[in-house]
Short mmCIF file of C-alpha atoms in Angstrom, two decimals:
data_model
loop_
_atom_site.label_atom_id
_atom_site.label_comp_id
_atom_site.label_asym_id
_atom_site.label_seq_id
_atom_site.Cartn_x
_atom_site.Cartn_y
_atom_site.Cartn_z
CA MET A 42 62.71 135.84 61.21
CA ASN A 43 62.02 133.08 58.46
CA VAL A 44 64.47 134.11 55.21
CA VAL A 45 63.56 131.34 52.21
CA VAL A 46 66.15 131.83 49.50
CA ARG A 47 64.66 130.08 46.56
CA PRO A 48 66.25 129.63 42.79
CA ARG A 49 63.51 131.01 40.82
CA PRO A 50 64.44 132.13 36.41
CA PRO A 51 62.76 135.38 35.30
CA LEU A 52 59.34 135.35 34.42
CA ALA A 53 60.75 135.42 30.46
CA VAL A 54 62.83 132.54 31.20
CA ARG A 55 60.19 130.73 32.65
CA ILE A 56 57.41 132.02 30.05
CA ALA A 57 60.10 130.48 27.38
CA PHE A 58 61.00 127.38 28.46
CA ALA A 59 56.74 126.69 28.74
CA ALA A 60 56.94 128.14 25.27
CA LEU A 61 59.06 125.44 24.04
CA LEU A 62 57.26 122.52 25.88
CA ALA A 63 54.31 123.53 24.52
CA VAL A 64 55.87 123.55 20.84
CA LEU A 65 57.21 120.18 21.64
CA PHE A 66 54.21 119.04 22.84
CA LEU A 67 51.57 120.33 20.74
CA TYR A 68 53.34 120.50 17.75
CA VAL A 69 56.30 119.28 16.91
CA ILE A 70 55.39 115.03 18.66
CA PRO A 71 51.84 115.09 16.86
CA PHE A 72 52.63 116.82 13.89
CA VAL A 73 56.35 116.58 12.52
CA ILE A 74 57.02 113.00 13.62
CA PRO A 75 55.61 109.43 11.83
CA ASN A 76 51.92 108.29 13.17
CA TYR A 77 53.46 104.83 14.99
CA LEU A 78 56.25 107.19 17.45
CA VAL A 79 53.08 109.52 18.29
CA SER A 80 51.57 105.98 19.34
CA GLN A 81 54.69 105.46 21.29
CA PHE A 82 55.03 108.70 22.69
CA ALA A 83 50.89 108.66 23.60
CA THR A 84 52.31 105.09 25.31
CA VAL A 85 55.34 107.02 27.04
CA LEU A 86 52.51 109.44 28.65
CA VAL A 87 50.98 106.25 30.02
CA PHE A 88 53.86 105.04 31.84
CA ALA A 89 54.63 108.91 33.14
CA ILE A 90 51.19 108.53 35.13
CA ALA A 91 52.02 105.03 36.13
CA ILE A 92 55.90 106.51 37.71
CA ILE A 93 54.18 109.26 39.25
CA GLY A 94 52.04 107.05 41.58
CA ILE A 95 55.72 105.39 41.76
CA ASN A 96 57.15 108.14 43.02
CA LEU A 97 54.07 109.25 45.48
CA VAL A 98 54.28 106.43 47.37
CA THR A 99 58.18 105.17 47.19
CA GLY A 100 60.20 108.33 47.05
CA TYR A 101 57.74 110.18 49.55
CA GLY A 102 56.03 107.47 50.88
CA GLY A 103 58.85 105.46 51.58
CA ALA A 104 56.87 102.24 50.88
CA ILE A 105 58.85 100.50 47.88
CA THR A 106 56.23 98.40 45.71
CA LEU A 107 56.37 96.30 43.05
CA GLY A 108 52.86 95.65 42.34
CA HIS A 109 51.58 98.23 39.88
CA ALA A 110 50.88 95.90 37.29
CA ALA A 111 47.91 94.85 39.02
CA PHE A 112 46.22 97.94 39.43
CA VAL A 113 47.11 99.17 35.92
CA ALA A 114 45.55 95.78 35.18
CA LEU A 115 42.53 96.94 37.02
CA GLY A 116 42.33 100.17 35.22
CA SER A 117 43.11 98.46 31.70
CA TYR A 118 40.31 95.46 32.79
CA THR A 119 38.11 97.72 33.72
CA THR A 120 37.83 100.02 30.51
CA ALA A 121 38.06 96.10 28.50
CA ILE A 122 35.01 94.91 29.89
CA LEU A 123 32.87 98.25 30.11
CA VAL A 124 33.58 98.90 26.72
CA VAL A 125 32.86 95.16 25.32
CA ARG A 126 30.86 93.61 27.59
CA TYR A 127 28.16 96.63 28.34
CA GLY A 128 29.09 98.90 25.44
CA TRP A 129 30.41 102.23 27.40
CA ASN A 130 32.35 104.85 25.96
CA PRO A 131 35.67 104.56 26.33
CA TYR A 132 35.76 107.87 28.25
CA ALA A 133 33.46 107.52 30.13
CA THR A 134 35.47 104.49 32.15
CA ILE A 135 38.36 106.30 33.10
CA PRO A 136 37.31 107.98 35.92
CA VAL A 137 35.56 104.41 37.04
CA ALA A 138 38.85 102.81 36.74
CA ALA A 139 39.90 105.45 38.39
CA ALA A 140 37.51 105.28 41.29
CA LEU A 141 38.21 101.48 41.54
CA SER A 142 41.67 101.16 41.86
CA TRP A 143 41.64 104.27 44.33
CA VAL A 144 39.58 101.60 46.34
CA ALA A 145 41.22 98.37 45.84
CA GLY A 146 44.69 100.92 46.42
CA TRP A 147 42.85 101.75 49.88
CA CYS A 148 42.12 98.50 50.97
CA LEU A 149 45.35 96.92 50.32
CA GLY A 150 47.33 99.89 51.70
CA PHE A 151 45.93 98.96 55.31
CA PRO A 152 47.39 95.17 55.45
CA ALA A 153 50.54 96.88 53.62
CA LEU A 154 50.72 98.88 56.68
CA ARG A 155 52.08 95.87 58.47
CA LEU A 156 54.84 95.35 56.02
CA GLN A 157 57.91 97.15 55.82
CA GLY A 158 61.10 97.25 53.07
CA LEU A 159 61.46 94.18 51.39
CA TYR A 160 58.84 92.35 53.10
CA LEU A 161 56.43 95.13 51.22
CA ALA A 162 58.17 94.61 48.31
CA MET A 163 57.55 91.14 48.49
CA GLY A 164 54.15 91.13 49.26
CA THR A 165 53.13 93.45 46.27
CA LEU A 166 55.28 91.23 44.14
CA VAL A 167 53.26 88.72 44.67
CA LEU A 168 49.95 90.86 43.48
CA SER A 169 51.89 90.96 40.33
CA ILE A 170 52.22 87.37 40.09
CA THR A 171 48.62 86.74 41.14
CA VAL A 172 46.52 88.86 39.21
CA PRO A 173 47.07 87.91 35.87
CA ALA A 174 46.48 84.14 36.56
CA LEU A 175 42.89 85.25 38.11
CA LEU A 176 42.27 87.26 34.59
CA LYS A 177 42.70 84.19 33.25
CA ARG A 178 40.24 82.25 35.49
CA PHE A 179 37.68 84.00 34.47
CA ASP A 180 37.36 83.75 31.32
CA GLY A 181 34.22 84.47 30.27
CA PHE A 182 34.12 87.84 32.13
CA THR A 183 37.80 88.88 30.89
CA GLY A 184 38.05 86.69 27.89
CA GLY A 185 40.91 84.77 29.91
CA VAL A 186 43.96 83.71 27.65
CA GLN A 187 42.62 85.22 24.75
CA GLY A 188 42.10 88.69 26.45
CA LEU A 189 39.92 90.72 25.15
CA ASN A 190 39.42 93.14 21.89
CA VAL A 191 38.92 96.63 23.08
CA GLY A 192 39.47 98.88 19.80
CA ASN A 193 40.93 102.30 19.31
CA PRO A 194 38.75 105.03 19.80
CA GLU A 195 38.39 107.03 16.77
CA SER A 196 39.22 111.18 16.63
CA PRO A 197 36.09 113.52 16.27
CA LEU A 198 37.78 115.85 15.08
CA LYS A 199 38.45 115.76 11.30
CA TRP A 200 41.66 117.56 11.10
CA ILE A 201 44.01 114.95 13.77
CA ASP A 202 44.13 111.33 13.01
CA ASP A 203 43.26 108.53 15.39
CA SER A 204 46.85 108.39 16.82
CA GLN A 205 46.93 112.07 17.07
CA TRP A 206 43.75 111.96 18.97
CA ILE A 207 44.47 109.49 21.92
CA TYR A 208 47.98 111.17 22.09
CA PHE A 209 46.48 114.76 22.96
CA VAL A 210 43.77 112.73 25.64
CA CYS A 211 46.38 110.94 26.91
CA LEU A 212 48.70 114.90 27.19
CA ALA A 213 45.76 116.48 28.79
CA ILE A 214 44.75 113.67 31.17
CA ALA A 215 48.85 113.65 32.62
CA ALA A 216 49.29 117.27 32.65
CA VAL A 217 46.07 117.29 35.41
CA LEU A 218 47.53 114.17 36.91
CA TYR A 219 51.05 115.92 36.92
CA LEU A 220 50.04 118.95 38.07
CA VAL A 221 47.37 117.16 41.08
CA ALA A 222 50.67 115.68 42.48
CA ALA A 223 52.59 119.07 42.50
CA ARG A 224 50.17 120.37 44.39
CA ILE A 225 50.56 117.36 46.91
CA LEU A 226 54.14 117.69 47.11
CA SER A 227 54.35 121.71 47.54
CA GLY A 228 52.76 122.12 50.77
CA PRO A 229 52.55 120.70 54.38
CA LEU A 230 51.51 117.09 53.46
CA ARG A 231 54.73 116.80 51.13
CA ARG A 232 56.84 117.31 54.70
CA ALA A 233 54.74 114.85 56.45
CA MET A 234 54.87 112.48 54.29
CA ILE A 235 58.70 112.94 54.52
CA ALA A 236 58.77 112.78 58.19
CA ALA A 237 56.48 109.97 58.32
CA ARG A 238 59.01 108.06 55.87
CA ASP A 239 62.24 109.37 57.15
CA ASN A 240 61.66 108.83 61.25
CA HIS A 241 58.35 107.66 61.89
CA LEU A 242 58.84 108.17 65.84
CA VAL A 243 60.01 111.93 65.22
CA ALA A 244 57.07 112.41 62.81
CA SER A 245 54.72 111.38 65.51
CA VAL A 246 56.03 113.40 68.17
CA LEU A 247 55.43 115.84 65.39
CA GLY A 248 51.43 114.94 65.06
CA VAL A 249 51.92 113.08 61.80
CA ASP A 250 49.21 110.14 62.28
CA ARG A 251 51.07 107.29 59.62
CA ALA A 252 48.13 104.92 58.86
CA PRO A 253 45.94 107.52 57.23
CA LEU A 254 48.89 108.73 55.56
CA ALA A 255 50.73 105.72 54.21
CA THR A 256 46.96 104.42 52.88
CA ALA A 257 46.17 107.28 51.29
CA THR A 258 49.21 108.09 49.45
CA PHE A 259 48.93 103.90 48.57
CA ALA A 260 45.08 105.04 47.06
CA MET A 261 46.47 107.85 45.20
CA SER A 262 49.19 105.39 43.49
CA SER A 263 46.83 102.60 43.18
CA LEU A 264 44.51 105.53 41.01
CA TYR A 265 47.75 106.92 38.86
CA ALA A 266 48.18 103.08 37.92
CA GLY A 267 44.12 102.69 37.19
CA VAL A 268 44.26 105.44 35.43
CA ALA A 269 47.08 104.70 32.97
CA GLY A 270 46.08 101.26 32.75
CA SER A 271 42.36 102.76 31.08
CA LEU A 272 44.04 104.93 28.73
CA TYR A 273 46.76 101.74 27.80
CA ALA A 274 43.49 99.93 26.92
CA MET A 275 42.44 102.36 24.78
CA ILE A 276 45.90 102.97 22.88
CA VAL A 277 46.77 99.51 21.75
CA GLY A 278 43.25 97.99 21.83
CA PHE A 279 43.48 94.56 23.35
CA VAL A 280 43.91 93.65 26.89
CA SER A 281 45.26 90.26 27.44
CA PRO A 282 46.61 88.86 31.24
CA ASP A 283 50.51 87.87 29.86
CA THR A 284 50.68 92.09 29.15
CA PHE A 285 49.98 92.89 33.47
CA ASN A 286 52.77 90.19 34.26
CA VAL A 287 55.75 90.72 36.79
CA MET A 288 58.15 92.91 34.11
CA LEU A 289 55.67 95.05 34.03
CA SER A 290 55.99 96.36 37.28
CA LEU A 291 59.51 95.57 37.51
CA SER A 292 59.85 98.04 34.20
CA LEU A 293 57.79 100.62 36.09
CA PHE A 294 59.78 100.98 39.38
CA VAL A 295 62.92 101.13 36.58
CA GLY A 296 61.34 103.93 35.45
CA ALA A 297 60.86 105.37 38.62
CA VAL A 298 64.14 105.26 40.03
CA VAL A 299 66.13 106.26 36.00
CA GLY A 300 63.84 109.17 35.59
CA GLY A 301 64.38 109.81 40.05
CA ILE A 302 62.64 108.23 42.34
CA THR A 303 61.58 111.65 44.09
CA SER A 304 61.40 113.43 40.46
CA ILE A 305 58.06 113.96 39.10
CA GLY A 306 58.93 115.89 36.47
CA GLY A 307 62.04 112.99 35.65
CA ALA A 308 58.59 110.45 35.28
CA ILE A 309 58.79 111.23 31.37
CA VAL A 310 62.44 110.92 31.71
CA GLY A 311 61.92 107.17 33.01
CA ALA A 312 58.80 106.32 30.65
CA MET A 313 60.82 107.54 27.47
CA PHE A 314 63.51 105.28 29.17
CA ILE A 315 61.23 101.95 29.38
CA GLN A 316 59.49 102.61 26.17
CA PHE A 317 62.64 103.87 23.39
CA VAL A 318 65.99 101.94 25.45
CA PRO A 319 64.75 98.24 25.15
CA ILE A 320 63.47 98.70 21.32
CA TRP A 321 66.92 100.32 20.43
CA ALA A 322 68.67 97.43 21.90
CA SER A 323 66.61 95.28 20.07
CA ASP A 324 66.99 96.25 17.10
CA ILE A 325 70.93 95.80 17.47
CA ASP A 326 70.41 92.55 18.79
CA VAL A 327 67.14 90.60 19.82
CA SER A 328 69.97 89.51 23.18
CA LEU A 329 70.97 92.86 23.47
CA GLY A 330 67.42 94.04 24.86
CA GLY A 331 67.71 92.94 28.80
CA LEU A 332 71.49 93.93 28.75
CA VAL A 333 71.36 97.04 27.83
CA PHE A 334 68.38 97.61 30.01
CA GLY A 335 70.02 95.98 33.08
CA GLY A 336 72.88 98.19 32.59
CA ALA A 337 71.50 101.17 32.01
CA LEU A 338 69.82 101.19 35.24
CA ILE A 339 73.24 99.66 37.23
CA LEU A 340 74.89 102.79 36.07
CA THR A 341 72.05 105.28 37.20
CA LEU A 342 72.49 103.67 40.25
CA VAL A 343 76.18 104.08 40.89
CA LEU A 344 76.49 107.08 38.76
CA ILE A 345 73.56 109.36 39.36
CA PRO A 346 71.71 108.00 42.26
CA SER A 347 68.87 110.47 42.67
CA GLY A 348 68.37 109.36 38.75
CA VAL A 349 67.80 111.89 35.73
CA GLY A 350 65.24 114.25 37.67
CA GLY A 351 67.66 114.45 41.02
CA ILE A 352 70.65 115.35 38.74
CA ALA A 353 68.35 118.15 36.74
CA GLY A 354 67.34 119.42 39.57
CA LYS A 355 70.32 120.15 41.02
CA LEU A 356 71.75 121.22 38.19
CA TYR A 357 68.80 123.93 37.61
CA ASP A 358 69.22 125.21 41.13
CA LEU A 359 73.27 125.54 40.56
CA THR A 360 72.48 127.96 37.17
CA CYS A 361 69.70 129.88 39.23
CA LEU A 362 71.97 130.79 41.88
CA ARG A 363 75.15 131.39 39.68
CA LEU A 364 73.39 133.45 37.77
CA GLY A 365 71.47 135.62 40.45
CA TRP A 366 67.95 134.27 39.89
CA THR A 367 66.55 134.14 43.58
CA GLU A 368 64.14 135.29 45.44
CA THR A 369 63.59 135.26 49.17
CA ASP A 370 60.29 134.87 51.15
CA GLN A 371 60.04 136.24 54.58
CA GLY A 372 58.05 135.02 57.95
CA LYS A 373 57.54 135.30 60.67
CA ARG A 374 58.81 131.88 62.79
CA GLY A 375 62.54 130.41 62.62
CA VAL A 376 65.07 131.02 59.93
CA ALA A 377 65.34 128.58 57.21
CA VAL A 378 67.69 128.47 54.79
CA GLU A 379 67.53 126.59 51.82
CA THR A 380 70.29 126.69 48.77
CA ALA A 381 70.99 123.40 46.09
CA GLY A 382 71.25 120.57 48.12
CA ASN A 383 71.39 122.44 51.17
CA THR A 384 68.39 123.02 54.22
CA GLN A 385 68.70 124.62 57.88
CA ASN A 386 65.99 125.30 59.97
CA GLU A 387 65.84 126.40 63.35
CA PRO A 388 62.59 126.51 65.20
CA ALA A 389 62.59 129.86 67.26
#
C-alpha cells in the first residue's frame, strides 16, 4: 500500500493566491508603477528564465555551470544579427535563438560529462571568458566592440506603450517556460535527475542512464538561456560583447543561489536580487554595490542555504500541515509518507 500525504491548500485559497498574482503581474507592474520600472521588471523576467535553466542543470542535474552568459550571448546575437543583417521580425528570432542554444548546449554537454564539480565549473567559466573575445574578433558580422543596434519592438496595441508590450511578451514566455520546467520536475524525470545527482552508482543500479540525461539537461538549460538572451536584446535594443562577460554568469549563479538552487519559483526572487540590489546599493554609495552584493550572498549561504525559495517552501509545508491542509493518495506498492522536510520510502 502506498500512502502519500501532501500539503495542499483548499481550492478557494489557491484561487485567491492565483488572483493576487494575476493582479500583481497583469495590472500593478505594467500599469501602476513608472515606465522605467516596467522595463526593469521585464529584465527581471528575462533573468528569471535564465536562472530556471541554472536550477535545472545545477540544482537538479548537479553540474555547477558558470558559463550561462555564453548562451545568453548566443541568444542575443542570434536575434541581433537576424534583425539587423537580414531584416527578420524580432519575435521570429526567438525560436531560432532557442534552437541554436539547445544545439550548442547539447554539443557542449558531451565533453562536459568528463568533468565534475570544480573542474566543470572552471571549464564553463572559460567559456564565459572566451565568448566575448570571439564576438569582438568577428566584427564584420557581430559589430565587434561597438556591437549591434537592434532597436526596441513597437507595441501593436494603442492602449499600451512599448515598454508595457515587451513586458507582457516576456511575462507570457516566462510563464510558458516556468510551466514546462514545473512539468519536467513533477514526475519520474525529477527522481531520475536527483538520483543521478546524488549517487551515480545507485542511479545506474536503478536503471538511470546518466550520460543522455545529463546532456539533455545541459541542453535544456542552454535553451532557457538562449531565450533569455533573445528577449534581453529586445528589451535593451543593443548588444555588445562586454555585456555578456564573466560577471553576468556569476550574477545569474548568485541569483539562483539566493532564490533557491532547487526552487524554480524562487527564480523570480533571485532575478529581482541581481537586478535591484546592486542598483539600490549604488544609489547609496557607488562603492557599496559589490560589497552589498557579496555580503547578501554570504548571509544567504550562512542563514538560509536553501535560498529564499527553499525557506518559503518549508514555511508553506508547515503552514499547510498546521492548518490541516493536506491530501492523501493511495496506491498499490510500498509505503511513502511525505511531510515538511521529511520523506520516507519503503519498497514492498
